[in-house]
Short mmCIF file of C-alpha atoms in Angstrom, two decimals:
data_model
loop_
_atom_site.label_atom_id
_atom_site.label_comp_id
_atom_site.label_asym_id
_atom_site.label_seq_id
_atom_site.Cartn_x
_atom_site.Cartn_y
_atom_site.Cartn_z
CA UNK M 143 23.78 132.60 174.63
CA UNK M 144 24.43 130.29 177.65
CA UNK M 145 27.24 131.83 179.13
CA UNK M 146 28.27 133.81 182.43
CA UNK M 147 25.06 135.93 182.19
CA UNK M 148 22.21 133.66 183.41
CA UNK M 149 19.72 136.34 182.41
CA UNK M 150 20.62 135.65 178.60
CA UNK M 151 19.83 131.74 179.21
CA UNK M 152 16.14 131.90 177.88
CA UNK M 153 14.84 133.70 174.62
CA UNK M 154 11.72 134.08 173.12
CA UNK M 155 10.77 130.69 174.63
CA UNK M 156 7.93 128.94 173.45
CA UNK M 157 7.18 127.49 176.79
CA UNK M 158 4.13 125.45 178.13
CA UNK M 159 3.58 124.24 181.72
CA UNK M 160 0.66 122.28 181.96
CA UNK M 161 -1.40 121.41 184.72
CA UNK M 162 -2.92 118.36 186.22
CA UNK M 163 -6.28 119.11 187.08
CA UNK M 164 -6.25 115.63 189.96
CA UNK M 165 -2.81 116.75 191.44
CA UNK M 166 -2.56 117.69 194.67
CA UNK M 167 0.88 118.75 195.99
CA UNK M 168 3.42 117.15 198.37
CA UNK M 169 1.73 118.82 201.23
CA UNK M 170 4.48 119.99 204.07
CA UNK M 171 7.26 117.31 205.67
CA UNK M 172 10.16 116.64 203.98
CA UNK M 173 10.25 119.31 201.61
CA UNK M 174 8.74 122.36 204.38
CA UNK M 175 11.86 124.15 203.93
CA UNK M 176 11.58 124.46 200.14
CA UNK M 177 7.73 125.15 200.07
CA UNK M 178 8.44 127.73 202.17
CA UNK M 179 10.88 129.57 199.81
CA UNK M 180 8.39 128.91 196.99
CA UNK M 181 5.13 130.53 197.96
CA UNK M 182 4.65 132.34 194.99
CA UNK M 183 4.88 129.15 192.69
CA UNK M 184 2.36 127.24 194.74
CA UNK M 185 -0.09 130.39 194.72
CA UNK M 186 0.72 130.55 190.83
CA UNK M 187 -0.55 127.02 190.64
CA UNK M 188 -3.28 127.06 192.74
CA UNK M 189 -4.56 130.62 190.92
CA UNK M 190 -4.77 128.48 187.55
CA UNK M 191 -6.50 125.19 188.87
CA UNK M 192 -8.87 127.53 190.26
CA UNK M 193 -9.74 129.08 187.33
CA UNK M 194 -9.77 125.76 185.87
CA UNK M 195 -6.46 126.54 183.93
CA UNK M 196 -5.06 123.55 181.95
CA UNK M 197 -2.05 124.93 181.41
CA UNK M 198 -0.16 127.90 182.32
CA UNK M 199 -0.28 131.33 179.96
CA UNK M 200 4.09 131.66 179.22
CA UNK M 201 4.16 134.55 181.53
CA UNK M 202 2.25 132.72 184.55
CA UNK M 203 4.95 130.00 183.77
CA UNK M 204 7.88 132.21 183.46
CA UNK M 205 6.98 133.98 186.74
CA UNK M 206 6.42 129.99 187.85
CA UNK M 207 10.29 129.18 186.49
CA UNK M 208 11.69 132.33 188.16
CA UNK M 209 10.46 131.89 191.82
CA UNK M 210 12.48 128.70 191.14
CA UNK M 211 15.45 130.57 190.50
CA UNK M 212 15.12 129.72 186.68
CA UNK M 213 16.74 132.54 185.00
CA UNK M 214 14.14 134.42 182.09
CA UNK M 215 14.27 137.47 179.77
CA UNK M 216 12.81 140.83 180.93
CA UNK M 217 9.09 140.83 179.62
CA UNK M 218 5.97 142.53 180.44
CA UNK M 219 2.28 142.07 179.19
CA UNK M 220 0.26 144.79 177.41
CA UNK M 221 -3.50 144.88 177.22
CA UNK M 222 -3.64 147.37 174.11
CA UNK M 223 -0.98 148.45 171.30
CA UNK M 224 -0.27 151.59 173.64
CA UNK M 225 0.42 150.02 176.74
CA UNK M 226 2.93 147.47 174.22
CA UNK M 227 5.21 150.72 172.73
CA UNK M 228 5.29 152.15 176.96
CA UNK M 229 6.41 148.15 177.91
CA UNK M 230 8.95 148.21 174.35
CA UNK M 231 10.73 151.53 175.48
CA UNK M 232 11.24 150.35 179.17
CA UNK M 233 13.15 147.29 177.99
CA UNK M 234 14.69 148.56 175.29
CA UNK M 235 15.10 148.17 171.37
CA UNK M 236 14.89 145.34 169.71
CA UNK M 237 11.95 143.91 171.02
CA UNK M 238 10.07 140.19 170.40
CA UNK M 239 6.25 141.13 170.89
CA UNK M 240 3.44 137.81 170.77
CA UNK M 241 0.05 137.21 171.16
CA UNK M 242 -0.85 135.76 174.26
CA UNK M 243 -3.89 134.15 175.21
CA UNK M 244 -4.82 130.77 177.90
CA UNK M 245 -5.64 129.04 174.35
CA UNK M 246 -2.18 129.85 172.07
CA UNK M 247 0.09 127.36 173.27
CA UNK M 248 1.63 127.24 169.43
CA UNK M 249 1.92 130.87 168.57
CA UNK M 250 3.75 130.14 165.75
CA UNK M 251 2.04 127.81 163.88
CA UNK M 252 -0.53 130.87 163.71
CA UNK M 253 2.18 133.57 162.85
CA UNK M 254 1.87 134.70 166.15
CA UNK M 255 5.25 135.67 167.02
CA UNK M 256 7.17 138.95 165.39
CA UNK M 257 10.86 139.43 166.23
CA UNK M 258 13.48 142.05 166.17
CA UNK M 259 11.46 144.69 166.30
CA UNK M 260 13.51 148.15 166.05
CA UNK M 261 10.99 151.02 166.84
CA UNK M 262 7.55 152.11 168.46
CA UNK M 263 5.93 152.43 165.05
CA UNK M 264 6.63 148.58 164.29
CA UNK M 265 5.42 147.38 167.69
CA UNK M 266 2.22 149.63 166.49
CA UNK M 267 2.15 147.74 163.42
CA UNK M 268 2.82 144.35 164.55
CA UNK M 269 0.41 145.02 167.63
CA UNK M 270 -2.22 145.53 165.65
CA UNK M 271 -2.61 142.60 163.86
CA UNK M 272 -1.23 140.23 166.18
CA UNK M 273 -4.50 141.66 168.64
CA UNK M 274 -6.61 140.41 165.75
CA UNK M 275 -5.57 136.93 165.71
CA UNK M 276 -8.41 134.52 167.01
CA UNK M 277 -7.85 133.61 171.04
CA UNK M 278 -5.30 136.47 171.74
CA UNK M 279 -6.19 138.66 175.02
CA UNK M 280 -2.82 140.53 175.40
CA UNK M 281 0.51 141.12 174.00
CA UNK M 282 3.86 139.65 175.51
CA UNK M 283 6.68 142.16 174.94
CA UNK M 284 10.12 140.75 175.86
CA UNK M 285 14.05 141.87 174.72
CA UNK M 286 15.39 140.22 171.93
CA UNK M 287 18.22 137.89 172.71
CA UNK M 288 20.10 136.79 169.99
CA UNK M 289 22.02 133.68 169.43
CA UNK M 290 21.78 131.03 167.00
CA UNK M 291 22.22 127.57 169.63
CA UNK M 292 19.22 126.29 170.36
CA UNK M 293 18.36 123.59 173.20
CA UNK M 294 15.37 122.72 174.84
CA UNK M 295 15.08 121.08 178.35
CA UNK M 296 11.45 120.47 180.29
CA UNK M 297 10.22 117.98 182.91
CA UNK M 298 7.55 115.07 182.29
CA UNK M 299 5.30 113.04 184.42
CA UNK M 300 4.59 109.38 183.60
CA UNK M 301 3.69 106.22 184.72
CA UNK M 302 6.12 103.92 187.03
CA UNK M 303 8.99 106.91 187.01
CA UNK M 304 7.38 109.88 188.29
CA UNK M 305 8.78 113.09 187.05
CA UNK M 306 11.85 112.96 184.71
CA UNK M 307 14.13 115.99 183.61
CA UNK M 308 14.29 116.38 180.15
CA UNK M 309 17.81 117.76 177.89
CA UNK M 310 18.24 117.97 174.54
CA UNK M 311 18.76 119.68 171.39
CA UNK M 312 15.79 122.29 170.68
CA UNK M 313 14.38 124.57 168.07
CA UNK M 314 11.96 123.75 165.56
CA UNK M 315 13.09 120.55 164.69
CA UNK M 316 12.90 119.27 168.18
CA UNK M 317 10.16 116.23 167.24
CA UNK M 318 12.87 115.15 164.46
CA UNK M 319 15.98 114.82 165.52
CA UNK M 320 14.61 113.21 168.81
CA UNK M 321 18.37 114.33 170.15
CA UNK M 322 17.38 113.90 174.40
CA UNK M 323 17.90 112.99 177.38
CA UNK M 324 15.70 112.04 180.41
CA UNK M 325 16.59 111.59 184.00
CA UNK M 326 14.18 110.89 186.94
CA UNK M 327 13.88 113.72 189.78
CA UNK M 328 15.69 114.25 191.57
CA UNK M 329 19.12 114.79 190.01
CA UNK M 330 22.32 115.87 191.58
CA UNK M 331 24.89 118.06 189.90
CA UNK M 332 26.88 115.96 188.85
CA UNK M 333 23.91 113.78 187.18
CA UNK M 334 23.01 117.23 185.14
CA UNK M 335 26.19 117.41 183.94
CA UNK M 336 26.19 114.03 182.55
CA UNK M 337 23.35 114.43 181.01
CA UNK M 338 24.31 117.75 179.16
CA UNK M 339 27.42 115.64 177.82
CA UNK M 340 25.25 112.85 176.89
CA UNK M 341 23.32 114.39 173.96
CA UNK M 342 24.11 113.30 170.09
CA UNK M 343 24.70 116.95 169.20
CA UNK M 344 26.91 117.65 172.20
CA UNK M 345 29.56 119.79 170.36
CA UNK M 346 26.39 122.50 170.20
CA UNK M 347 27.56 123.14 173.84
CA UNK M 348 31.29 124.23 173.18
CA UNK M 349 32.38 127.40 171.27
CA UNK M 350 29.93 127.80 168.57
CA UNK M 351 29.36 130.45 165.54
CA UNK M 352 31.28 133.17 167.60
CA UNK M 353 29.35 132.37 170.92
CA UNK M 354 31.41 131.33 174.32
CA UNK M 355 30.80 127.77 175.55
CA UNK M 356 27.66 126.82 177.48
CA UNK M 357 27.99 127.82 181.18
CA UNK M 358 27.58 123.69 182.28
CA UNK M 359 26.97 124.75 185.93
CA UNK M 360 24.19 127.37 185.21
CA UNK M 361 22.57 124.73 183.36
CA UNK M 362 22.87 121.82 185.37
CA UNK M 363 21.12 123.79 188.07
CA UNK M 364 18.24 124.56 186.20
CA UNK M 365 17.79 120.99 185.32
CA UNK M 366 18.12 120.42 189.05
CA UNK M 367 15.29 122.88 189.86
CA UNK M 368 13.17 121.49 186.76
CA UNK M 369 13.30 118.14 189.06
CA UNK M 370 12.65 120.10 191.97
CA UNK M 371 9.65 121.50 190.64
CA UNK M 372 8.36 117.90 189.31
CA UNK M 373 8.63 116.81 193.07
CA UNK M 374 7.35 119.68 194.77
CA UNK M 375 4.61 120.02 192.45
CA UNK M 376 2.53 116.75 191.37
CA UNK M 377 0.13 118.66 190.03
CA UNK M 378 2.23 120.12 187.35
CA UNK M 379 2.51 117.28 184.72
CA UNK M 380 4.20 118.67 181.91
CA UNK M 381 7.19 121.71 181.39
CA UNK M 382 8.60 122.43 177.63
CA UNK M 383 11.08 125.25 177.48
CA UNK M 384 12.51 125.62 173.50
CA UNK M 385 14.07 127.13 172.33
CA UNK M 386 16.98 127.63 175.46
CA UNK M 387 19.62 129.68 174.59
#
């Protein structure tokens, strides 16, 4: 849930950060000060261009998000079903373990996602077979969060109006409902706010199926560091993070 506890904002996110392969950065000047803080996400970028990445692997861009100060679940990545149950024990049971691969940017669309996952021999199990699925090179093993709201927020690069923040109500049915909100980088506090307040489905936000308000500070800032990213980084066109919870 989006609450007090920032850690608890992301679960089991499907997320995607792609890259620009013509992009070149900002470059130093007005934003030296920030660059500076954010080695790590410029070496993450330039790691993946140079391997002629077009798009992140989710825990390149969580490890991206985080050096941002974009709060994500405790995950680690396991090169064989053994190395999966070690990584599932450290965090702690119940576990979300998926294939992961520079290729599966849908995992679920080819069932490659198991949740909840209770004990070593079902890691083993689900392991197994997700390390047969077509692309996969590793296994993601991250704590199971639950909560049932689901929102989605992102950054996107077109056009006349450079990079624009993106809010709205996620999950599956993201593509349907069409229930978001864009703002152009960067935004101010009180601009992230608005636009949390702004969405159809806003009553998702308040008190919902036993789950404590959204915390509309902790997530107007990481809208404000989506649109720092999008102006820091011009060669990062595209950031999708749903479901956010």
């Amino acid at each position: 849930a989006i609450s007090e506890k920032l850690a608890n904002l992301f679960k089991n996110l499907p997320l995607t950060l792609s890259l620009s392969p013509e992009g070149r950065g900002r470059g130093e000047g007005a934003w030296e000060v920030s660059l500076m803080k954010n080695e790590e996400s410029i070496n993450i970028v330039v790691e993946a261009l140079s391997r002629g990445q077009k798009a992140l692997s989710e825990y390149e861009a969580k490890q991206f998000l985080s050096s941002f100060g974009i709060p994500v679940c405790r995950e680690g990545v396991a090169s064989n079903v053994d190395s999966a149950v070690a990584q599932a024990v450290k965090i702690g049971f119940p576990v979300v373990l998926k294939a992961s691969g520079l290729n599966l940017y849908h995992k679920t669309e080819v069932c490659g996602v198991s949740l909840n996952l209770g004990c070593e021999e079902e890691v083993r199990r689900e392991g197994g077979r997700l390390l047969k699925i077509p692309g996969c090179e590793a296994l993601l093993v991250q704590e199971m969060v639950k909560g049932d709201r689901e929102l989605v927020c992102g950054l996107t690069r077109g056009g006349e109006f450079g990079p624009c923040v993106m809010f709205g109500l996620g999950g599956v049915l993201t593509e349907v409902n069409k229930d978001v909100i864009f703002r152009m980088a960067p935004l101010t506090l009180r601009e992230g706010r608005e636009m949390i307040q702004q969405i159809q489905s806003r009553k998702i936000i308040e008190p919902f199926r036993g789950q404590a308000a959204v915390n509309i500070e902790a997530l107007s800032k990481i809208l404000l560091s989506l649109g720092e990213i999008g102006l820091q980084h011009e060669d990062v066109f595209e950031i999708d993070i749903n479901p956010l919870k």
